[in-house]
PDB file of C-alpha atoms in Angstrom:
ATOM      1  CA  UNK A 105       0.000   0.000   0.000  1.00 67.00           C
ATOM      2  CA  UNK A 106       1.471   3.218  -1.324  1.00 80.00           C
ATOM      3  CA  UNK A 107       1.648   6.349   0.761  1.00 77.00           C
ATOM      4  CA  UNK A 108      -0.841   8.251  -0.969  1.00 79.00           C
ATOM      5  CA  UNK A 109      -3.740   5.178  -0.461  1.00 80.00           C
ATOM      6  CA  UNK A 110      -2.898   5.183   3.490  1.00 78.00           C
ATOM      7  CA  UNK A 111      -3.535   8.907   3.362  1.00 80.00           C
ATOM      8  CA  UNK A 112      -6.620   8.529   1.600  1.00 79.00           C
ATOM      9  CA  UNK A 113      -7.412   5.464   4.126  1.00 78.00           C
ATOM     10  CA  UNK A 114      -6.703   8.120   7.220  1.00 78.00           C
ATOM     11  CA  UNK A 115      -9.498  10.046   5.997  1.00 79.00           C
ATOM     12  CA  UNK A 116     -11.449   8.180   4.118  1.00 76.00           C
ATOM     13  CA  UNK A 117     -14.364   8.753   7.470  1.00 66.00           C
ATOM     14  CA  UNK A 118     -14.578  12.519   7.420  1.00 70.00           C
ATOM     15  CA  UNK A 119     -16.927  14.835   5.628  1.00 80.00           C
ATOM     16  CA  UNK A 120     -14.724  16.039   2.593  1.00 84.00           C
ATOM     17  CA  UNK A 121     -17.491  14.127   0.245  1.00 84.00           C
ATOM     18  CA  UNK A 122     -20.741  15.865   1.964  1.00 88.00           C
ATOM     19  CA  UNK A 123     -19.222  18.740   1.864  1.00 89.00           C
ATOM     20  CA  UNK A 124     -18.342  18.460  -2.242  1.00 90.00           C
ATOM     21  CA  UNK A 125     -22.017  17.501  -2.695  1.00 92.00           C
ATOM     22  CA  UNK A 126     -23.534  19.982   0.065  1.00 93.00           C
ATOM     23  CA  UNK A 127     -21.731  22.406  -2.457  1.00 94.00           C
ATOM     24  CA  UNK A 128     -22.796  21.258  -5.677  1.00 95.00           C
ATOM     25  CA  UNK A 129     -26.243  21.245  -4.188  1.00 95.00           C
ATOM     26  CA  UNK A 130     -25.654  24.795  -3.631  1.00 95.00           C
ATOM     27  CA  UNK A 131     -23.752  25.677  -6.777  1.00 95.00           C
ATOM     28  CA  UNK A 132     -27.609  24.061  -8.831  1.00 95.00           C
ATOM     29  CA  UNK A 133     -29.970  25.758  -6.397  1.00 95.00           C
ATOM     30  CA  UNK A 134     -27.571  28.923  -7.457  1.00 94.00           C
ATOM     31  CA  UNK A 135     -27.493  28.381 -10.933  1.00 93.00           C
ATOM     32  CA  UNK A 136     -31.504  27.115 -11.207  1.00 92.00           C
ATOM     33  CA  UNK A 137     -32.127  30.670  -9.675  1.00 91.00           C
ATOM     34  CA  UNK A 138     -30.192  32.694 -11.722  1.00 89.00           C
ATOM     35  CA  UNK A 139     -31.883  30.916 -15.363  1.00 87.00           C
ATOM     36  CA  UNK A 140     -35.259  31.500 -13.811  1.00 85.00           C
ATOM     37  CA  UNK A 141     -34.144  34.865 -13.112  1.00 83.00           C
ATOM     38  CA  UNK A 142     -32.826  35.446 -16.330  1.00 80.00           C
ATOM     39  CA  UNK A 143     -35.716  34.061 -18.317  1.00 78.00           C
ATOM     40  CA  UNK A 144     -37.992  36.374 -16.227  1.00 78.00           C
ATOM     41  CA  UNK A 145     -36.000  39.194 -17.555  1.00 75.00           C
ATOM     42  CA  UNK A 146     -35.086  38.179 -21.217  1.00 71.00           C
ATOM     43  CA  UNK A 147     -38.862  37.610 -21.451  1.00 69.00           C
ATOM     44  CA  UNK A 148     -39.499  41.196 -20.852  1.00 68.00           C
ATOM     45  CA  UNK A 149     -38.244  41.779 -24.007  1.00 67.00           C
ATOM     46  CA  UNK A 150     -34.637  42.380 -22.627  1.00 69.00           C
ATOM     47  CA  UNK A 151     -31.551  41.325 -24.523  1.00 71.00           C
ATOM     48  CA  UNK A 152     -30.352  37.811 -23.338  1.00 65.00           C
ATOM     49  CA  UNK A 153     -26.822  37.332 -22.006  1.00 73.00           C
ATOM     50  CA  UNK A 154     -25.092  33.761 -21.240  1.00 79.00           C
ATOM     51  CA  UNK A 155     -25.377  33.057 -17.883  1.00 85.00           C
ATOM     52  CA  UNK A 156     -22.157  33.127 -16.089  1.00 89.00           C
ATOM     53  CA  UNK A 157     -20.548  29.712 -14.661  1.00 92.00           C
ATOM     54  CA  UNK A 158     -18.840  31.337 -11.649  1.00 92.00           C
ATOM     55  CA  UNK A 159     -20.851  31.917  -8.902  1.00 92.00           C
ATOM     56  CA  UNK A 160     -20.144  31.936  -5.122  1.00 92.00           C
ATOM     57  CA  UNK A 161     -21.013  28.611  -4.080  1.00 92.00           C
ATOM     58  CA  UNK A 162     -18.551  27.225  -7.086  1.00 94.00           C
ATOM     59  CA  UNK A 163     -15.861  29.913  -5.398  1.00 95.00           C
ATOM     60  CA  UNK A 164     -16.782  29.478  -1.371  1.00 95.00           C
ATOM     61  CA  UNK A 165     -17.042  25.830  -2.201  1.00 94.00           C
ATOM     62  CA  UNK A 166     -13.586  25.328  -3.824  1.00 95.00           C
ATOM     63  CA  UNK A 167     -12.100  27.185  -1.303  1.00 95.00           C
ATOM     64  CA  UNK A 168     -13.821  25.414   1.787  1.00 94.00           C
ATOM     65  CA  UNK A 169     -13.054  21.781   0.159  1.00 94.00           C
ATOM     66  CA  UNK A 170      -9.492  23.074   0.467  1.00 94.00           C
ATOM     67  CA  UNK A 171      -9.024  24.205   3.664  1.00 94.00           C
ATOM     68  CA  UNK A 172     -10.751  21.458   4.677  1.00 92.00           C
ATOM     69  CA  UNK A 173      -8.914  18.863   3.125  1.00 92.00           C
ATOM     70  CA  UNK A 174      -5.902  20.669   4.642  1.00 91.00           C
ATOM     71  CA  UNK A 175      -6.657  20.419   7.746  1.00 89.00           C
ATOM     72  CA  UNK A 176      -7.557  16.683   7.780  1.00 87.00           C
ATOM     73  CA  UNK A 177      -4.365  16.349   5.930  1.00 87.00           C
ATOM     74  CA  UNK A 178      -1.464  18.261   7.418  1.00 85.00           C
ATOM     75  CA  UNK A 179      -3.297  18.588  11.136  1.00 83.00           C
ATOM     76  CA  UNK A 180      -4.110  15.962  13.445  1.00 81.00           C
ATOM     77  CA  UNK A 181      -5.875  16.450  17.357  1.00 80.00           C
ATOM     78  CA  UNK A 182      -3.912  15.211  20.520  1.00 79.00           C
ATOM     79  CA  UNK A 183      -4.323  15.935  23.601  1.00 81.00           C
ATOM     80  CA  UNK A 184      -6.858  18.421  23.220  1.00 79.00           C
ATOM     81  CA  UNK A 185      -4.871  20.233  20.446  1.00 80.00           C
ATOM     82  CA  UNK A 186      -4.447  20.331  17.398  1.00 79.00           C
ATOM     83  CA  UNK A 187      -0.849  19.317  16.140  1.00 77.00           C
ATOM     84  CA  UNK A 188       0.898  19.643  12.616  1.00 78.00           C
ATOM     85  CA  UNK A 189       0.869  16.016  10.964  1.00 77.00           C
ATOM     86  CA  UNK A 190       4.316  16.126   9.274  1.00 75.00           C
ATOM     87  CA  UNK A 191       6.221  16.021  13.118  1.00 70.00           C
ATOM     88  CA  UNK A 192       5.045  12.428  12.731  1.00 71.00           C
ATOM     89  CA  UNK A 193       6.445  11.343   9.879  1.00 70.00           C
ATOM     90  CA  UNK A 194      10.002  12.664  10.987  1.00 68.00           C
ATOM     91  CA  UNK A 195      10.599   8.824  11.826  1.00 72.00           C
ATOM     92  CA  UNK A 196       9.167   7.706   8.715  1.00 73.00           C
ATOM     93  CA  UNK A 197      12.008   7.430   5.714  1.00 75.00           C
ATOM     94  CA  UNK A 198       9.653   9.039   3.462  1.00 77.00           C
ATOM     95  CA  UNK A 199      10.998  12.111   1.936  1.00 80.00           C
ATOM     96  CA  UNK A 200       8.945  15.631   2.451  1.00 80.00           C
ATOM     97  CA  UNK A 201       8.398  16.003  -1.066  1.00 84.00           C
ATOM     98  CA  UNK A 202       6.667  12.411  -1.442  1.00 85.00           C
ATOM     99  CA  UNK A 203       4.348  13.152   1.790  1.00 83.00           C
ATOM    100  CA  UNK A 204       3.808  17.255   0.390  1.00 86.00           C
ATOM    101  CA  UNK A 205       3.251  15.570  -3.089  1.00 88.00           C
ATOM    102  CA  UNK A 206       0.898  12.731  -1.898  1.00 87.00           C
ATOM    103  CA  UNK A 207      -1.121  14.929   0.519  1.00 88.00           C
ATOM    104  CA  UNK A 208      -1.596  17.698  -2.120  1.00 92.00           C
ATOM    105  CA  UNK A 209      -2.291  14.686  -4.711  1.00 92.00           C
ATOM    106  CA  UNK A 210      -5.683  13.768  -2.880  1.00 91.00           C
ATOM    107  CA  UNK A 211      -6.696  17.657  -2.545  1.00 93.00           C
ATOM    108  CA  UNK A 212      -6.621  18.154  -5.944  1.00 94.00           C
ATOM    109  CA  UNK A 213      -8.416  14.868  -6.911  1.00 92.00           C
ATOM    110  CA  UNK A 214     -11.447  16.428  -4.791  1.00 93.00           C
ATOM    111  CA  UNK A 215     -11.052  20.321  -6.839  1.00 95.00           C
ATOM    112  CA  UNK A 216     -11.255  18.436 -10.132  1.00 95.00           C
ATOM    113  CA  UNK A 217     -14.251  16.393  -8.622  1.00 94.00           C
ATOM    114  CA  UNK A 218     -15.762  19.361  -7.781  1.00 95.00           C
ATOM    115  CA  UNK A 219     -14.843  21.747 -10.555  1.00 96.00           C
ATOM    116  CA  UNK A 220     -15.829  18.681 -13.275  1.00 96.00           C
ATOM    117  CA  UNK A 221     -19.352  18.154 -11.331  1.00 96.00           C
ATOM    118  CA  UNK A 222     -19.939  21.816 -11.156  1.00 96.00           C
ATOM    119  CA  UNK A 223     -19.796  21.499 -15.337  1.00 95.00           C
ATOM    120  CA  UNK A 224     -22.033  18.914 -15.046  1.00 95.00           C
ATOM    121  CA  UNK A 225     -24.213  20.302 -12.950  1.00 95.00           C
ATOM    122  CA  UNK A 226     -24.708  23.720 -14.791  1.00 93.00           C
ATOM    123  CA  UNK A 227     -24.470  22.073 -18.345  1.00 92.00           C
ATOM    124  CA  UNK A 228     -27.523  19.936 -16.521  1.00 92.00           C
ATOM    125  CA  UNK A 229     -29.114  22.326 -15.830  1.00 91.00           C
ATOM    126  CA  UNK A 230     -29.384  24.864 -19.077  1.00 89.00           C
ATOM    127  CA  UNK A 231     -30.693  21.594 -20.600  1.00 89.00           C
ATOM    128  CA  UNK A 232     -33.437  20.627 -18.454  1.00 89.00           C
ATOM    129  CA  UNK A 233     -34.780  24.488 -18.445  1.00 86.00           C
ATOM    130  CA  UNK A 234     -34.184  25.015 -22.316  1.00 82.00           C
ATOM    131  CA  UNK A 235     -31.663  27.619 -21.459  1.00 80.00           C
ATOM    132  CA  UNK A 236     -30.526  28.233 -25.100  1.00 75.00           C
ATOM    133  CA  UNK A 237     -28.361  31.383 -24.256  1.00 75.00           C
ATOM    134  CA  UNK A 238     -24.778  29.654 -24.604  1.00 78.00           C
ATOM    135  CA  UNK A 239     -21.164  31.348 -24.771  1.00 81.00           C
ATOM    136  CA  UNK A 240     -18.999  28.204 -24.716  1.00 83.00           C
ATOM    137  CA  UNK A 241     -15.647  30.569 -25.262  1.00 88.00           C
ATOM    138  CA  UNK A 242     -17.075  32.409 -22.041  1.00 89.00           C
ATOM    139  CA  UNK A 243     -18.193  29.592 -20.243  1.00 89.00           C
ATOM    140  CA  UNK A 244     -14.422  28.103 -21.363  1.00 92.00           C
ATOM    141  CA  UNK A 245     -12.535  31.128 -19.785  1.00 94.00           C
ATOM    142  CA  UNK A 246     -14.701  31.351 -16.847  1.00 94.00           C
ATOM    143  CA  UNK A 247     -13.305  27.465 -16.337  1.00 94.00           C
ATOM    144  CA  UNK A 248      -9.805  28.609 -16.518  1.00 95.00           C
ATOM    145  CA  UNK A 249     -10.742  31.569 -14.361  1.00 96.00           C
ATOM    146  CA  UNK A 250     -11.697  29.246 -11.737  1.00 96.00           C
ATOM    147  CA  UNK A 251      -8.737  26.328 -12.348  1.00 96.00           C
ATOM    148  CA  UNK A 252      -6.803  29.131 -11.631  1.00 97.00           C
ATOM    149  CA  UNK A 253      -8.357  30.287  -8.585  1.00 96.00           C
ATOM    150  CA  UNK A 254      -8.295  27.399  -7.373  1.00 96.00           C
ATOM    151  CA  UNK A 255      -4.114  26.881  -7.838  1.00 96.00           C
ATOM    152  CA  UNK A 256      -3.422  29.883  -6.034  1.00 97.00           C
ATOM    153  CA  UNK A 257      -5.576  28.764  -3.270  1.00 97.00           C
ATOM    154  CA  UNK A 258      -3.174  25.739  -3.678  1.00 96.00           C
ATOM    155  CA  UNK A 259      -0.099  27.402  -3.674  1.00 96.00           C
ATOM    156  CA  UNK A 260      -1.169  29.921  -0.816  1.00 96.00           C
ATOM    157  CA  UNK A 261      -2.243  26.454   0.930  1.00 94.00           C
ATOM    158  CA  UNK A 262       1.094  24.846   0.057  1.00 92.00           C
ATOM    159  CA  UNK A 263       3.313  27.733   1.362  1.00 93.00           C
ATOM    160  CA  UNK A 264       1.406  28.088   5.165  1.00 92.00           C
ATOM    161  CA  UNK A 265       1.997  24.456   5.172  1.00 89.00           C
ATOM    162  CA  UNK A 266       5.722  25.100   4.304  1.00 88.00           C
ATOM    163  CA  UNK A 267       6.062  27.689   6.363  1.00 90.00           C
ATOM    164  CA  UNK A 268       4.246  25.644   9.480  1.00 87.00           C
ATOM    165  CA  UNK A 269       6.944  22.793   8.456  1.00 83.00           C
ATOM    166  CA  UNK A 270       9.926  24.472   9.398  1.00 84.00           C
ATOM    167  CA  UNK A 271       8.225  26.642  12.716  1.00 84.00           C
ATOM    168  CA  UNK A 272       7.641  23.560  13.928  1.00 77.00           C
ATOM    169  CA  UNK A 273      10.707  21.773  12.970  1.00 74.00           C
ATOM    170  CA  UNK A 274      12.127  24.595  15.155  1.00 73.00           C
ATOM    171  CA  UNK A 275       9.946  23.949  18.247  1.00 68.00           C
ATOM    172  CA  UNK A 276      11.544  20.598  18.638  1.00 59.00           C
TER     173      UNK A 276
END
């Protein structure tokens, strides 16, 4: 059993699945609003505009999913406190960059489940309301936008984590 699957096994109990489908369930009650909004307006007589992927459960949700995966990742209770994972694995002969790669390996398996549902999920719905308003270069760039978004949120994620590495490293 590889590093990464005992990782995944050390979790596999906690909540980072309810809380990807708590947000998608969000991210279509979001999106069914805003094409009944928009079909109230366009049938004013307004001119109709694509309806925007990016909304704030897809953005709150990406972000939660990580910090949440980060936590149950890289933080572990004891005692009554919480304590930063990696101190354990200072007995382990695994190099850092095989436990930073491995742990960051799972988070982003869960972003592209989210992101890749979230398609789904608004694609879904434009179809079952007859949503014929479509900008797929739009809708392509607002995919990026979010990819994006979501590897800074990475990379902000990746340098506390860093950063927490060698504090503690220091406290011993």
């Amino acid at each position: 059993m590889s590093f990464i699957d005992k990782e995944k096994e050390r979790i596999k109990y906690n909540y980072q699945g309810l809380i990807l489908f708590g947000f998608l369930f969000f991210y279509f009650i979001t999106v069914q609003s805003d094409i009944t909004r928009h079909k109230v307006i366009f049938g004013s007589g307004i001119e109709a505009e694509p309806l925007s992927f990016i909304t704030y459960p897809l953005i709150l949700g990406i972000v939660i999913l990580i910090m949440y995966l980060n936590s149950h990742l890289f933080w572990i209770k004891e005692q009554g406190k919480k304590v930063f994972i990696l101190r354990k694995y200072d007995i382990i002969p695994i190099d850092r960059k095989e436990i930073y790669t491995a742990k960051f390996k799972i988070i982003i398996e869960y972003v592209i489940k989210y992101i890749i549902y979230s398609i789904f999920t608004y694609i879904l719905a434009l179809v079952f309301n007859s949503y014929k308003e479509i900008n797929l270069l739009k809708n392509s760039i607002e995919i990026i936008e979010v990819s994006l978004l979501a590897l800074i949120v990475l990379a902000i994620v990746l340098f506390i984590n860093i950063l927490q590495d060698k504090k503690t490293k220091k406290e011993i």
